[in-house]
Short mmCIF file of C-alpha atoms and ligand atoms in Angstrom, two decimals:
data_model
loop_
_atom_site.label_atom_id
_atom_site.label_comp_id
_atom_site.label_asym_id
_atom_site.label_seq_id
_atom_site.Cartn_x
_atom_site.Cartn_y
_atom_site.Cartn_z
CA MET P 1 -5.76 -1.70 -22.87
CA THR P 2 -2.45 -0.36 -21.63
CA GLN P 3 -1.36 -0.92 -18.03
CA ASP P 4 -2.03 2.76 -17.31
CA GLN P 5 -5.56 2.48 -18.72
CA LEU P 6 -6.17 -0.54 -16.46
CA LYS P 7 -4.86 1.41 -13.47
CA GLN P 8 -7.11 4.33 -14.33
CA ALA P 9 -10.12 2.02 -14.66
CA VAL P 10 -9.61 0.51 -11.19
CA ALA P 11 -9.01 3.95 -9.73
CA GLN P 12 -12.33 5.08 -11.20
CA ALA P 13 -14.01 1.94 -9.82
CA ALA P 14 -12.71 2.77 -6.34
CA VAL P 15 -14.04 6.32 -6.62
CA ASP P 16 -17.41 4.98 -7.78
CA LEU P 17 -17.44 2.58 -4.83
CA ILE P 18 -16.60 5.00 -2.05
CA VAL P 19 -17.92 8.42 -3.08
CA PRO P 20 -21.62 7.55 -2.58
CA GLN P 21 -20.73 6.43 0.96
CA LEU P 22 -18.79 9.57 1.95
CA THR P 23 -20.19 12.43 3.98
CA ASP P 24 -18.90 15.94 4.54
CA ARG P 25 -17.19 14.55 7.69
CA SER P 26 -15.40 11.69 5.94
CA ILE P 27 -11.63 11.46 5.74
CA VAL P 28 -10.18 9.12 3.13
CA GLY P 29 -6.91 7.22 3.54
CA VAL P 30 -4.86 7.49 0.36
CA GLY P 31 -1.98 5.28 -0.72
CA THR P 32 1.14 5.81 -2.79
CA GLY P 33 2.22 4.97 -6.32
CA SER P 34 1.03 5.37 -9.89
CA THR P 35 -2.34 3.65 -9.35
CA ALA P 36 -2.96 5.69 -6.20
CA ASN P 37 -2.08 8.81 -8.20
CA PHE P 38 -4.85 8.03 -10.70
CA PHE P 39 -7.17 7.59 -7.72
CA ILE P 40 -6.17 10.97 -6.25
CA ASP P 41 -6.76 12.77 -9.54
CA LEU P 42 -10.21 11.20 -9.93
CA LEU P 43 -11.17 11.65 -6.27
CA ALA P 44 -10.33 15.35 -6.56
CA GLN P 45 -13.36 15.78 -8.83
CA HIS P 46 -15.51 15.06 -5.74
CA LYS P 47 -13.57 17.13 -3.22
CA GLY P 48 -16.61 19.07 -2.03
CA PHE P 49 -18.27 15.87 -0.83
CA PHE P 50 -15.82 14.82 1.90
CA ASP P 51 -13.71 16.54 4.52
CA GLY P 52 -10.16 15.55 3.55
CA ALA P 53 -7.56 12.81 3.44
CA VAL P 54 -4.76 11.09 5.30
CA ALA P 55 -1.71 10.42 3.14
CA SER P 56 0.59 7.39 3.25
CA SER P 57 3.59 9.38 1.98
CA GLU P 58 4.91 12.89 1.50
CA ALA P 59 4.47 12.51 -2.27
CA THR P 60 0.80 11.65 -1.85
CA ALA P 61 0.27 14.50 0.61
CA GLU P 62 1.75 16.90 -1.92
CA ARG P 63 -0.48 15.64 -4.74
CA LEU P 64 -3.59 15.84 -2.56
CA LYS P 65 -2.75 19.39 -1.51
CA LYS P 66 -2.15 20.43 -5.14
CA HIS P 67 -5.75 19.39 -5.78
CA GLY P 68 -6.90 21.45 -2.81
CA ILE P 69 -7.80 18.41 -0.70
CA PRO P 70 -7.03 19.04 3.01
CA VAL P 71 -4.49 16.56 4.41
CA TYR P 72 -4.82 15.52 8.06
CA ASP P 73 -2.29 14.09 10.50
CA LEU P 74 -3.45 10.55 11.27
CA ASN P 75 -3.06 11.28 14.98
CA ASN P 76 -5.89 13.78 14.74
CA VAL P 77 -8.26 11.45 12.94
CA ALA P 78 -10.54 9.21 14.98
CA GLU P 79 -12.13 7.31 12.14
CA LEU P 80 -11.09 6.36 8.64
CA GLU P 81 -13.78 4.58 6.66
CA PHE P 82 -11.69 3.78 3.60
CA TYR P 83 -8.06 3.33 2.66
CA VAL P 84 -7.36 3.03 -1.06
CA ASP P 85 -3.96 1.93 -2.30
CA GLY P 86 -2.17 -0.10 -4.95
CA ALA P 87 0.04 -3.17 -4.57
CA ASP P 88 3.02 -4.84 -6.14
CA GLU P 89 1.49 -8.31 -5.78
CA ALA P 90 -1.83 -9.67 -4.51
CA ASN P 91 -3.12 -13.20 -4.03
CA LYS P 92 -6.67 -14.50 -3.94
CA HIS P 93 -6.73 -14.21 -0.13
CA LEU P 94 -6.13 -10.47 -0.66
CA GLU P 95 -2.72 -10.71 0.99
CA LEU P 96 -0.33 -8.27 -0.61
CA ILE P 97 3.26 -7.33 -1.19
CA LYS P 98 3.70 -3.57 -1.09
CA GLY P 99 6.57 -1.14 -0.80
CA GLY P 100 7.81 -0.82 -4.37
CA GLY P 101 7.52 2.92 -3.77
CA ALA P 102 9.21 2.66 -0.34
CA ALA P 103 6.10 3.87 1.49
CA LEU P 104 5.24 0.53 3.11
CA THR P 105 5.40 1.58 6.75
CA ARG P 106 3.04 4.53 6.50
CA GLU P 107 0.84 2.47 4.18
CA LYS P 108 0.63 -0.28 6.77
CA ILE P 109 -0.20 2.21 9.52
CA VAL P 110 -3.01 3.84 7.56
CA ALA P 111 -4.34 0.42 6.50
CA ALA P 112 -4.37 -0.66 10.16
CA VAL P 113 -6.58 2.27 11.11
CA ALA P 114 -8.98 2.04 8.17
CA GLU P 115 -12.25 0.21 8.44
CA THR P 116 -12.12 -0.92 4.81
CA PHE P 117 -8.93 -1.33 2.82
CA ILE P 118 -9.57 -1.24 -0.91
CA CYS P 119 -6.64 -2.38 -3.02
CA ILE P 120 -6.58 -1.22 -6.63
CA ALA P 121 -4.34 -2.92 -9.17
CA ASP P 122 -4.06 -3.95 -12.77
CA ALA P 123 -4.51 -7.68 -13.35
CA SER P 124 -0.77 -8.33 -13.72
CA LYS P 125 -0.47 -7.89 -9.94
CA LEU P 126 -2.61 -10.95 -9.15
CA VAL P 127 -0.37 -13.97 -8.50
CA GLU P 128 -0.84 -17.57 -7.39
CA GLN P 129 2.09 -17.33 -5.02
CA LEU P 130 3.45 -14.15 -3.41
CA GLY P 131 7.18 -13.56 -3.59
CA ALA P 132 8.31 -13.17 -7.20
CA PHE P 133 8.37 -9.44 -6.43
CA PRO P 134 11.28 -8.89 -4.01
CA LEU P 135 9.89 -8.20 -0.55
CA PRO P 136 10.68 -4.64 0.61
CA VAL P 137 11.82 -4.33 4.22
CA GLU P 138 12.21 -0.91 5.87
CA VAL P 139 15.22 -0.90 8.18
CA ILE P 140 16.78 1.52 10.67
CA PRO P 141 20.01 2.58 8.88
CA MET P 142 22.48 1.41 11.56
CA ALA P 143 20.87 -2.06 11.56
CA ARG P 144 21.14 -2.61 7.81
CA SER P 145 23.95 -5.20 7.84
CA HIS P 146 22.56 -7.02 10.88
CA VAL P 147 19.10 -7.26 9.34
CA ALA P 148 20.60 -8.40 6.02
CA ARG P 149 22.46 -11.24 7.77
CA GLU P 150 19.29 -12.31 9.60
CA LEU P 151 17.32 -12.27 6.34
CA VAL P 152 19.96 -14.52 4.74
CA LYS P 153 19.50 -16.95 7.67
CA LEU P 154 15.80 -17.04 6.75
CA GLY P 155 16.75 -18.05 3.21
CA GLY P 156 16.34 -14.67 1.51
CA ASP P 157 18.73 -12.65 -0.64
CA PRO P 158 18.51 -9.03 0.53
CA VAL P 159 19.57 -6.24 -1.81
CA TYR P 160 20.12 -2.71 -0.49
CA ARG P 161 17.98 -0.21 -2.45
CA GLU P 162 20.77 2.29 -3.17
CA GLY P 163 20.01 5.97 -2.88
CA VAL P 164 16.56 5.54 -1.32
CA VAL P 165 15.69 7.08 2.05
CA THR P 166 12.12 6.57 3.23
CA ASP P 167 9.88 9.36 4.50
CA ASN P 168 10.80 8.07 7.96
CA GLY P 169 14.56 8.46 7.35
CA ASN P 170 15.23 4.74 6.96
CA VAL P 171 16.58 2.44 4.24
CA ILE P 172 15.04 -0.38 2.21
CA LEU P 173 16.28 -3.92 1.70
CA ASP P 174 14.55 -5.75 -1.18
CA VAL P 175 14.56 -9.43 -0.34
CA HIS P 176 14.63 -11.89 -3.22
CA ASN P 177 13.72 -15.57 -2.95
CA VAL P 178 11.67 -15.33 0.23
CA ALA P 179 9.66 -18.52 0.64
CA ILE P 180 6.22 -17.24 1.51
CA GLY P 181 4.31 -20.24 2.78
CA PHE P 182 1.90 -18.98 5.42
CA ALA P 183 2.16 -15.23 4.77
CA PRO P 184 1.13 -13.95 8.25
CA GLU P 185 3.88 -16.08 9.81
CA VAL P 186 6.56 -14.80 7.41
CA GLU P 187 5.38 -11.22 7.98
CA ALA P 188 5.67 -11.63 11.76
CA LYS P 189 9.02 -13.42 11.61
CA ILE P 190 10.66 -10.66 9.54
CA ASN P 191 9.10 -7.91 11.64
CA ASN P 192 10.63 -9.58 14.68
CA ILE P 193 14.21 -8.98 13.52
CA VAL P 194 15.70 -6.16 15.60
CA GLY P 195 16.18 -3.11 13.40
CA VAL P 196 13.28 -3.88 11.06
CA VAL P 197 10.62 -1.19 11.04
CA THR P 198 8.23 -3.29 9.00
CA ASN P 199 8.12 -5.42 5.88
CA GLY P 200 5.94 -5.16 2.80
CA LEU P 201 3.82 -8.25 3.43
CA PHE P 202 0.26 -7.19 4.18
CA ALA P 203 -1.11 -10.47 5.49
CA ALA P 204 -1.99 -9.84 9.16
CA ARG P 205 -4.08 -7.00 7.77
CA PRO P 206 -4.86 -7.91 4.16
CA ALA P 207 -7.07 -5.86 1.86
CA ASP P 208 -10.82 -6.18 2.33
CA VAL P 209 -11.61 -5.53 -1.32
CA LEU P 210 -9.41 -6.02 -4.36
CA LEU P 211 -10.38 -4.18 -7.53
CA LEU P 212 -8.52 -5.67 -10.47
CA GLY P 213 -8.29 -4.00 -13.85
CA THR P 214 -8.63 -6.53 -16.67
CA ASP P 215 -9.21 -6.15 -20.42
CA SER P 216 -12.77 -7.31 -19.89
CA GLY P 217 -13.54 -4.84 -17.10
CA VAL P 218 -12.90 -4.33 -13.39
CA GLN P 219 -13.18 -7.47 -11.28
CA LYS P 220 -14.02 -7.22 -7.59
CA LEU P 221 -12.72 -9.73 -5.05
CA ALA P 222 -13.75 -9.36 -1.43
CA ARG P 223 -12.99 -11.16 1.81
C1 5RP J 1 4.25 1.97 -2.71
C2 5RP J 1 3.38 0.81 -2.98
C3 5RP J 1 2.57 0.83 -4.23
O1 5RP J 1 1.24 0.62 -3.89
C4 5RP J 1 3.04 -0.28 -5.13
O2 5RP J 1 4.42 -0.12 -5.37
C5 5RP J 1 2.27 -0.27 -6.45
O3 5RP J 1 2.62 0.84 -7.20
P1 5RP J 1 1.97 1.16 -8.60
O4 5RP J 1 0.55 1.53 -8.35
O5 5RP J 1 2.80 2.31 -9.11
O6 5RP J 1 2.09 -0.05 -9.47
O7 5RP J 1 3.31 -0.14 -2.24
O8 5RP J 1 5.05 1.78 -1.57
#
């Protein structure tokens, strides 16, 4: 199977998992990226069976709206049963690295609100040790050099993602060679640097379910 076929298979598995649990009052949290896009397109086939969605990026909001799925402001949503999103890396504890698509901050906010965070990914995303994928860090533009120096002090090699401005008007530093021992500690330490909005480690709030697309079918890991 191609990587896209694996992504489509996990997206379908997520739809199969959540749709029977949705009601006409349900609002679904929707992530960003190519796997999330497959999920949106498949979820749209069931749009009469739930109320709408909250999007983790402008791109996702646009895709949802194109399908005729109402998109709500998170501030006006009291309850979010499910958040479905992809990842750049995942480990067996369901801790993730996200932000390859620069949407990490809104993704982390929606994940924080959701009752159940379902991560969907092809099997290549499952790793023994997080950190081969450079860790994205969203930074307030004027703090970019300061944050980069602080990240170097922590042992990382930050690289400015040229030409990228996040939906929040900020910039991204991709940090290579971060030693991720105890992931929640590393997440907190980087978030504590003044000027950092957030970083792409999802360890304080990991996924609850990881659906992995493999050649022999979709595997489900749960916490
Ligand atoms: C976007 C993300 C994506 O979930 C991550 O980059 C995975 O993307 P894809 O599904 O295209 O492989 O975190 O900020």
